[in-house]
Amino acid sequence: MSTFESDTLDLYEAIDAFVQRGVDAPRDDEEFGALALRCFEMQFKYNEPYGHYCRLRGITPEAISQWEEIPPMPAIGFKELELRCFPVEEVVRVFRTGGTSGAGKRGQVFLNEKGLSYVKTAHEWVCKEYLMPDCDSMDLLLMVPPPHVIPDILMAFGVVVTARYIGSRENEFFIGKDGLRVDALIDCLRKAESAGQPIALIGPTQVAYGRLYETLTERGIRFSLAEGSRVFDAGGMKSGGLRLMSREEYLQRTEELLGIPSHFAVNVLGMTEVTSIFFDNTIRNYHHGKQRPRCKAHYPWTRTMAIDPETHARLPTGMVSQLVHYDLMNLGTVVAVRTDDFGYEQDGGFEIVGRALGATPKGCALSMHELVTTAEGARDG
């Protein structure tokens, strides 16, 4: 056992207890703040590159008293630094950001056993709370490659964990060596429609849904999937070389082509650098009869705020700027991550409106795009 692990046993236990209260636990800013500051103290001590970064900014654990003062590590830091608190011997998994082509440096996130268990927590019961609060399981159509194809991409790993937890049949992947298996996907949709069986689709917004919807439109195919069917998309609205589909168009085409209303469409925000995954609150709101605006929901153990890029000060609710995520499940790396996403806080959560100028598309979506287009190019060539 490393010194970091022995020094944080009680902190891990406190975070575990905090998380296990569930997503509906009352928001406790005082306890969250105390735990976040304890995380910062440990990370300042054991995460050498992060500690150096904080010293350059003149910030130490003794100098701050509020969680909002914890210096967020810019996401680009994961490309340049090994941001871990534990020795390399305790690394059990490494996930990487960016594309599959090898062009450009990719960010790396190192996980120990506890960090990997938190990743699984985020993709299991937390995921179910927002994707399937109204049922135990459902057939899932996975519009992603098998994880052995892109083993270091968190989205591929996470989808499999989620499917094992809430899926009702053996996983079937619809992105393979020949790209998106659109004919097989359409066949499964036909069978589900004929059987009157609710079904769920999971995949990157542009790479999977964009291609599926273009094919359905070209062939004049429309489905009326059973009530309760739903779609989960990730990767944002970057086109990745495809025709750009806006969020509004995506929701409209989902209803027109699949018969799935917008309140059963959930956008999933995942960052390799942040353990927790953020989900649209739409299905959960509908299930509980709540009339709330669509947004990414906060958890008791996370906070997301928009900051002034120059002063790093927190901005008022509704003001659009750069987003910072604070996640207690990031104890083994850095608790605060400054993203390239621009958005705003709102009651109960936050929303994203775009990416910083010059920022690359989300790494997972970029990897999926490169995989599909490379496969299809090889097939057509």
Short mmCIF file of C-alpha atoms in Angstrom, two decimals:
data_model
loop_
_atom_site.label_atom_id
_atom_site.label_comp_id
_atom_site.label_asym_id
_atom_site.label_seq_id
_atom_site.Cartn_x
_atom_site.Cartn_y
_atom_site.Cartn_z
CA MET A 1 0.00 0.00 0.00
CA SER A 2 1.42 3.39 -1.01
CA THR A 3 1.67 6.33 1.36
CA PHE A 4 -1.06 8.10 -0.62
CA GLU A 5 -3.42 5.16 -0.24
CA SER A 6 -2.80 4.80 3.49
CA ASP A 7 -3.15 8.56 4.03
CA THR A 8 -6.49 8.67 2.18
CA LEU A 9 -8.27 5.57 3.52
CA ASP A 10 -10.61 7.61 5.70
CA LEU A 11 -11.12 10.17 2.92
CA TYR A 12 -12.06 7.45 0.44
CA GLU A 13 -14.52 6.08 3.02
CA ALA A 14 -16.06 9.53 3.49
CA ILE A 15 -16.42 10.04 -0.28
CA ASP A 16 -17.91 6.55 -0.67
CA ALA A 17 -20.52 7.32 1.98
CA PHE A 18 -21.29 10.67 0.35
CA VAL A 19 -21.77 9.10 -3.10
CA GLN A 20 -23.80 6.14 -1.81
CA ARG A 21 -26.48 8.48 -0.49
CA GLY A 22 -27.60 8.65 -4.10
CA VAL A 23 -28.44 11.30 -6.65
CA ASP A 24 -31.50 12.50 -4.73
CA ALA A 25 -29.62 13.24 -1.51
CA PRO A 26 -30.02 16.84 -0.33
CA ARG A 27 -27.36 19.19 -1.64
CA ASP A 28 -24.88 19.65 1.21
CA ASP A 29 -22.51 22.45 0.25
CA GLU A 30 -20.74 22.41 3.60
CA GLU A 31 -19.85 18.70 3.48
CA PHE A 32 -19.00 18.85 -0.23
CA GLY A 33 -16.69 21.79 0.41
CA ALA A 34 -14.96 20.07 3.30
CA LEU A 35 -14.36 16.90 1.27
CA ALA A 36 -13.17 18.85 -1.77
CA LEU A 37 -10.66 20.76 0.33
CA ARG A 38 -9.38 17.50 1.82
CA CYS A 39 -8.98 16.12 -1.71
CA PHE A 40 -7.04 19.24 -2.69
CA GLU A 41 -4.75 18.87 0.33
CA MET A 42 -3.89 15.28 -0.63
CA GLN A 43 -3.48 16.09 -4.32
CA PHE A 44 -1.27 19.09 -3.57
CA LYS A 45 0.94 16.79 -1.50
CA TYR A 46 1.05 13.65 -3.67
CA ASN A 47 0.34 14.81 -7.23
CA GLU A 48 3.70 16.44 -7.91
CA PRO A 49 2.91 18.16 -11.27
CA TYR A 50 -0.37 19.51 -9.90
CA GLY A 51 1.29 20.71 -6.71
CA HIS A 52 3.89 22.54 -8.79
CA TYR A 53 1.13 24.11 -10.92
CA CYS A 54 -0.63 25.37 -7.78
CA ARG A 55 2.58 26.82 -6.33
CA LEU A 56 3.19 28.73 -9.57
CA ARG A 57 -0.22 30.30 -9.03
CA GLY A 58 0.62 31.04 -5.41
CA ILE A 59 -2.08 28.75 -4.03
CA THR A 60 -1.58 26.23 -1.23
CA PRO A 61 -4.07 24.32 0.95
CA GLU A 62 -3.35 26.72 3.82
CA ALA A 63 -4.15 29.73 1.64
CA ILE A 64 -7.75 28.83 0.75
CA SER A 65 -10.93 28.08 2.68
CA GLN A 66 -13.56 27.55 -0.06
CA TRP A 67 -13.82 24.77 -2.64
CA GLU A 68 -14.32 27.37 -5.37
CA GLU A 69 -10.73 28.50 -4.72
CA ILE A 70 -9.21 25.11 -5.60
CA PRO A 71 -7.15 25.67 -8.78
CA PRO A 72 -8.63 23.69 -11.69
CA MET A 73 -6.17 21.87 -13.92
CA PRO A 74 -6.74 22.78 -17.58
CA ALA A 75 -7.73 19.71 -19.60
CA ILE A 76 -4.65 20.21 -21.78
CA GLY A 77 -2.55 19.43 -18.71
CA PHE A 78 -3.45 15.76 -19.09
CA LYS A 79 -1.60 15.81 -22.42
CA GLU A 80 1.59 17.19 -20.93
CA LEU A 81 1.71 15.77 -17.39
CA GLU A 82 1.20 12.51 -15.51
CA LEU A 83 -1.47 13.72 -13.13
CA ARG A 84 -1.73 10.94 -10.55
CA CYS A 85 -1.30 10.83 -6.78
CA PHE A 86 -0.23 7.19 -6.54
CA PRO A 87 2.93 5.39 -7.75
CA VAL A 88 3.02 3.89 -11.22
CA GLU A 89 2.97 0.39 -9.70
CA GLU A 90 -0.63 0.98 -8.60
CA VAL A 91 -1.89 1.97 -12.08
CA VAL A 92 -4.47 -0.60 -13.23
CA ARG A 93 -5.93 1.22 -16.25
CA VAL A 94 -5.02 4.09 -18.56
CA PHE A 95 -7.60 5.89 -20.67
CA ARG A 96 -6.59 8.34 -23.36
CA THR A 97 -8.25 11.30 -25.02
CA GLY A 98 -8.17 12.32 -28.67
CA GLY A 99 -8.26 10.37 -31.91
CA THR A 100 -6.99 7.02 -33.10
CA SER A 101 -4.75 8.29 -35.90
CA GLY A 102 -1.82 9.13 -33.64
CA ALA A 103 -1.67 12.73 -34.88
CA GLY A 104 -1.10 15.08 -31.97
CA LYS A 105 -0.47 14.30 -28.33
CA ARG A 106 -3.26 12.54 -26.47
CA GLY A 107 -4.21 13.17 -22.88
CA GLN A 108 -3.80 10.32 -20.41
CA VAL A 109 -5.74 9.50 -17.25
CA PHE A 110 -4.18 6.98 -14.88
CA LEU A 111 -6.46 5.00 -12.57
CA ASN A 112 -5.76 2.91 -9.51
CA GLU A 113 -8.19 0.25 -8.24
CA LYS A 114 -10.35 2.79 -6.45
CA GLY A 115 -10.42 5.15 -9.40
CA LEU A 116 -11.54 2.35 -11.71
CA SER A 117 -14.27 1.35 -9.25
CA TYR A 118 -15.57 4.94 -9.34
CA VAL A 119 -15.66 4.81 -13.15
CA LYS A 120 -17.80 1.67 -12.91
CA THR A 121 -20.08 3.34 -10.36
CA ALA A 122 -20.61 6.25 -12.74
CA HIS A 123 -21.54 3.87 -15.57
CA GLU A 124 -23.75 1.57 -13.48
CA TRP A 125 -26.29 2.75 -10.92
CA VAL A 126 -25.74 6.48 -11.51
CA CYS A 127 -26.25 5.89 -15.22
CA LYS A 128 -29.44 3.92 -14.58
CA GLU A 129 -30.90 6.73 -12.49
CA TYR A 130 -30.91 8.99 -15.56
CA LEU A 131 -31.30 6.59 -18.47
CA MET A 132 -33.75 4.04 -17.07
CA PRO A 133 -35.40 5.32 -13.88
CA ASP A 134 -38.69 3.79 -15.07
CA CYS A 135 -37.59 0.21 -15.79
CA ASP A 136 -35.03 -2.39 -14.77
CA SER A 137 -33.55 -3.17 -18.18
CA MET A 138 -34.06 -2.91 -21.93
CA ASP A 139 -32.53 -4.20 -25.14
CA LEU A 140 -29.66 -1.90 -26.13
CA LEU A 141 -28.35 -1.30 -29.63
CA LEU A 142 -24.72 -0.25 -29.18
CA MET A 143 -23.57 1.99 -32.02
CA VAL A 144 -19.96 1.81 -30.88
CA PRO A 145 -17.06 -0.54 -31.64
CA PRO A 146 -16.27 -3.43 -29.30
CA PRO A 147 -13.87 -2.22 -26.59
CA HIS A 148 -11.00 -4.37 -27.88
CA VAL A 149 -10.94 -2.19 -31.03
CA ILE A 150 -10.32 1.01 -29.04
CA PRO A 151 -9.35 -0.33 -25.60
CA ASP A 152 -8.05 2.96 -24.24
CA ILE A 153 -11.18 5.01 -25.03
CA LEU A 154 -13.39 5.51 -21.99
CA MET A 155 -16.64 5.73 -23.95
CA ALA A 156 -16.22 2.22 -25.38
CA PHE A 157 -15.35 0.81 -21.95
CA GLY A 158 -18.18 2.67 -20.27
CA VAL A 159 -20.84 1.61 -22.76
CA VAL A 160 -20.04 -2.05 -22.09
CA VAL A 161 -20.22 -1.51 -18.31
CA THR A 162 -23.56 0.26 -18.73
CA ALA A 163 -24.94 -2.40 -21.08
CA ARG A 164 -24.10 -5.18 -18.63
CA TYR A 165 -25.90 -3.28 -15.89
CA ILE A 166 -29.09 -2.15 -17.67
CA GLY A 167 -29.13 -4.19 -20.90
CA SER A 168 -31.50 -7.14 -21.18
CA ARG A 169 -29.64 -9.22 -23.75
CA GLU A 170 -26.17 -10.01 -25.01
CA ASN A 171 -24.36 -6.92 -26.24
CA GLU A 172 -24.36 -6.32 -29.98
CA PHE A 173 -22.00 -3.75 -31.46
CA PHE A 174 -22.96 -1.98 -34.67
CA ILE A 175 -19.61 -0.39 -35.51
CA GLY A 176 -17.17 -2.97 -36.82
CA LYS A 177 -14.28 -3.34 -39.22
CA ASP A 178 -16.53 -2.20 -42.10
CA GLY A 179 -17.83 0.86 -40.28
CA LEU A 180 -21.40 1.40 -39.13
CA ARG A 181 -23.45 -1.75 -39.79
CA VAL A 182 -26.45 0.26 -40.81
CA ASP A 183 -28.38 -2.58 -42.50
CA ALA A 184 -28.09 -4.79 -39.43
CA LEU A 185 -29.14 -1.86 -37.27
CA ILE A 186 -32.21 -1.16 -39.40
CA ASP A 187 -33.11 -4.85 -39.27
CA CYS A 188 -33.03 -4.79 -35.46
CA LEU A 189 -35.18 -1.65 -35.43
CA ARG A 190 -37.73 -3.35 -37.69
CA LYS A 191 -37.89 -6.38 -35.40
CA ALA A 192 -38.35 -4.22 -32.32
CA GLU A 193 -41.08 -2.19 -34.02
CA SER A 194 -42.88 -5.33 -35.17
CA ALA A 195 -42.72 -6.88 -31.70
CA GLY A 196 -43.87 -3.69 -30.00
CA GLN A 197 -40.80 -3.93 -27.81
CA PRO A 198 -39.20 -0.78 -26.35
CA ILE A 199 -35.56 -0.45 -27.31
CA ALA A 200 -32.67 1.90 -26.55
CA LEU A 201 -29.92 3.14 -28.86
CA ILE A 202 -26.52 4.36 -27.66
CA GLY A 203 -23.90 6.06 -29.80
CA PRO A 204 -22.01 9.22 -30.81
CA THR A 205 -24.28 11.99 -32.04
CA GLN A 206 -22.87 12.69 -35.48
CA VAL A 207 -20.95 9.53 -36.27
CA ALA A 208 -23.73 7.08 -35.42
CA TYR A 209 -27.05 8.91 -35.39
CA GLY A 210 -26.04 11.25 -38.20
CA ARG A 211 -25.22 8.33 -40.50
CA LEU A 212 -28.28 6.34 -39.45
CA TYR A 213 -30.64 9.26 -40.03
CA GLU A 214 -29.12 10.07 -43.42
CA THR A 215 -29.61 6.45 -44.50
CA LEU A 216 -33.20 6.32 -43.24
CA THR A 217 -33.99 9.57 -45.06
CA GLU A 218 -32.38 8.41 -48.31
CA ARG A 219 -34.33 5.13 -48.22
CA GLY A 220 -37.60 6.71 -47.12
CA ILE A 221 -37.75 4.61 -43.94
CA ARG A 222 -39.55 5.75 -40.81
CA PHE A 223 -40.12 3.82 -37.61
CA SER A 224 -42.72 4.09 -34.90
CA LEU A 225 -40.87 2.41 -32.07
CA ALA A 226 -42.74 1.22 -29.00
CA GLU A 227 -43.58 3.65 -26.22
CA GLY A 228 -40.69 3.87 -23.78
CA SER A 229 -38.03 3.53 -26.47
CA ARG A 230 -35.18 6.00 -26.00
CA VAL A 231 -31.94 7.31 -27.45
CA PHE A 232 -28.70 8.19 -25.69
CA ASP A 233 -26.14 10.22 -27.62
CA ALA A 234 -22.67 11.44 -26.74
CA GLY A 235 -19.87 13.40 -28.32
CA GLY A 236 -21.56 16.75 -28.74
CA MET A 237 -22.66 18.32 -32.00
CA LYS A 238 -19.26 18.48 -33.72
CA SER A 239 -19.58 17.13 -37.23
CA GLY A 240 -16.29 15.24 -37.39
CA GLY A 241 -16.36 15.64 -41.19
CA LEU A 242 -20.07 14.84 -41.54
CA ARG A 243 -22.84 17.30 -42.34
CA LEU A 244 -23.39 19.30 -39.18
CA MET A 245 -26.62 18.41 -37.38
CA SER A 246 -27.78 20.91 -34.77
CA ARG A 247 -29.20 19.79 -31.44
CA GLU A 248 -32.67 20.90 -32.49
CA GLU A 249 -32.42 19.01 -35.78
CA TYR A 250 -31.18 15.90 -33.99
CA LEU A 251 -34.18 15.89 -31.64
CA GLN A 252 -36.59 16.60 -34.50
CA ARG A 253 -35.20 13.81 -36.69
CA THR A 254 -35.21 11.39 -33.76
CA GLU A 255 -38.95 11.91 -33.39
CA GLU A 256 -39.66 11.91 -37.14
CA LEU A 257 -37.54 8.88 -38.06
CA LEU A 258 -37.76 6.73 -34.91
CA GLY A 259 -40.95 7.95 -33.27
CA ILE A 260 -39.10 8.79 -30.04
CA PRO A 261 -40.16 12.08 -28.38
CA SER A 262 -37.55 14.57 -27.19
CA HIS A 263 -38.14 13.82 -23.50
CA PHE A 264 -36.83 10.30 -24.15
CA ALA A 265 -33.65 11.65 -25.76
CA VAL A 266 -30.71 12.03 -23.38
CA ASN A 267 -27.41 13.66 -24.26
CA VAL A 268 -24.53 12.24 -22.27
CA LEU A 269 -21.48 14.34 -21.39
CA GLY A 270 -18.41 12.33 -20.55
CA MET A 271 -14.83 13.52 -20.20
CA THR A 272 -11.94 11.15 -19.82
CA GLU A 273 -10.47 13.55 -17.27
CA VAL A 274 -13.62 13.61 -15.09
CA THR A 275 -14.89 10.41 -13.47
CA SER A 276 -18.56 11.35 -13.24
CA ILE A 277 -20.75 11.37 -16.34
CA PHE A 278 -23.42 14.01 -16.78
CA PHE A 279 -26.83 13.28 -18.28
CA ASP A 280 -29.75 15.33 -19.52
CA ASN A 281 -32.46 15.28 -16.88
CA THR A 282 -35.28 14.69 -19.39
CA ILE A 283 -36.29 11.04 -18.76
CA ARG A 284 -35.89 11.44 -15.02
CA ASN A 285 -38.01 14.60 -15.02
CA TYR A 286 -40.70 12.92 -17.12
CA HIS A 287 -40.72 9.83 -14.89
CA HIS A 288 -41.09 11.91 -11.72
CA GLY A 289 -43.59 14.35 -13.26
CA LYS A 290 -41.30 17.36 -12.91
CA GLN A 291 -41.51 20.34 -15.25
CA ARG A 292 -37.90 21.48 -15.46
CA PRO A 293 -35.76 22.81 -18.31
CA ARG A 294 -33.45 20.33 -20.02
CA CYS A 295 -29.96 20.48 -18.52
CA LYS A 296 -27.09 18.33 -17.28
CA ALA A 297 -27.94 17.49 -13.68
CA HIS A 298 -25.64 18.13 -10.73
CA TYR A 299 -24.88 15.31 -8.30
CA PRO A 300 -24.34 15.75 -4.57
CA TRP A 301 -20.63 14.92 -5.10
CA THR A 302 -20.03 17.24 -8.09
CA ARG A 303 -20.18 20.94 -8.84
CA THR A 304 -19.90 22.65 -12.21
CA MET A 305 -19.44 26.37 -12.60
CA ALA A 306 -18.75 28.90 -15.33
CA ILE A 307 -15.67 31.01 -14.68
CA ASP A 308 -14.12 34.16 -16.04
CA PRO A 309 -11.18 32.83 -18.14
CA GLU A 310 -8.96 35.71 -17.00
CA THR A 311 -9.77 36.09 -13.29
CA HIS A 312 -11.04 32.52 -12.70
CA ALA A 313 -13.90 34.01 -10.67
CA ARG A 314 -17.21 32.17 -10.61
CA LEU A 315 -19.85 33.82 -12.77
CA PRO A 316 -23.54 34.27 -11.93
CA THR A 317 -26.14 31.72 -13.00
CA GLY A 318 -27.02 32.03 -16.68
CA MET A 319 -23.78 33.70 -17.80
CA VAL A 320 -21.95 31.80 -20.55
CA SER A 321 -18.26 31.14 -20.11
CA GLN A 322 -15.68 28.38 -19.68
CA LEU A 323 -16.83 25.47 -17.49
CA VAL A 324 -14.99 23.87 -14.58
CA HIS A 325 -16.00 20.52 -13.10
CA TYR A 326 -15.34 19.58 -9.47
CA ASP A 327 -15.71 15.85 -8.84
CA LEU A 328 -14.95 14.12 -5.54
CA MET A 329 -14.52 10.81 -7.37
CA ASN A 330 -11.37 12.32 -8.94
CA LEU A 331 -9.43 11.84 -5.70
CA GLY A 332 -6.60 9.93 -7.41
CA THR A 333 -5.96 12.64 -10.02
CA VAL A 334 -7.23 16.23 -9.63
CA VAL A 335 -10.57 17.16 -8.12
CA ALA A 336 -11.00 20.23 -10.36
CA VAL A 337 -10.74 20.23 -14.18
CA ARG A 338 -11.08 23.28 -16.43
CA THR A 339 -12.64 22.20 -19.71
CA ASP A 340 -12.70 23.56 -23.26
CA ASP A 341 -16.50 23.63 -23.06
CA PHE A 342 -18.44 26.87 -22.82
CA GLY A 343 -21.76 26.88 -21.03
CA TYR A 344 -23.66 28.23 -18.07
CA GLU A 345 -25.01 27.22 -14.70
CA GLN A 346 -28.73 26.93 -14.14
CA ASP A 347 -30.96 25.71 -11.36
CA GLY A 348 -30.10 22.08 -10.66
CA GLY A 349 -27.36 21.74 -13.24
CA PHE A 350 -25.61 23.28 -16.21
CA GLU A 351 -25.77 23.37 -19.99
CA ILE A 352 -23.15 23.46 -22.73
CA VAL A 353 -23.39 25.79 -25.71
CA GLY A 354 -20.12 25.13 -27.52
CA ARG A 355 -16.37 24.62 -27.44
CA ALA A 356 -13.53 27.07 -27.02
CA LEU A 357 -12.13 28.49 -30.27
CA GLY A 358 -9.45 26.13 -31.56
CA ALA A 359 -10.47 23.24 -29.30
CA THR A 360 -10.66 19.83 -30.94
CA PRO A 361 -13.91 17.85 -31.03
CA LYS A 362 -14.53 15.60 -28.04
CA GLY A 363 -11.94 12.84 -28.03
CA CYS A 364 -14.34 9.91 -27.90
CA ALA A 365 -16.42 11.22 -30.80
CA LEU A 366 -13.27 11.96 -32.80
CA SER A 367 -12.01 8.42 -32.24
CA MET A 368 -15.34 6.97 -33.36
CA HIS A 369 -15.36 9.17 -36.47
CA GLU A 370 -11.84 8.17 -37.45
CA LEU A 371 -12.63 4.50 -36.90
CA VAL A 372 -15.77 4.59 -39.03
CA THR A 373 -14.34 6.67 -41.87
CA THR A 374 -11.11 4.67 -42.00
CA ALA A 375 -13.06 1.42 -42.19
CA GLU A 376 -15.46 2.74 -44.81
CA GLY A 377 -12.62 4.21 -46.85
CA ALA A 378 -10.83 0.87 -46.87
CA ARG A 379 -14.03 -0.91 -47.86
CA ASP A 380 -14.90 1.52 -50.67
CA GLY A 381 -11.31 1.65 -51.93
#
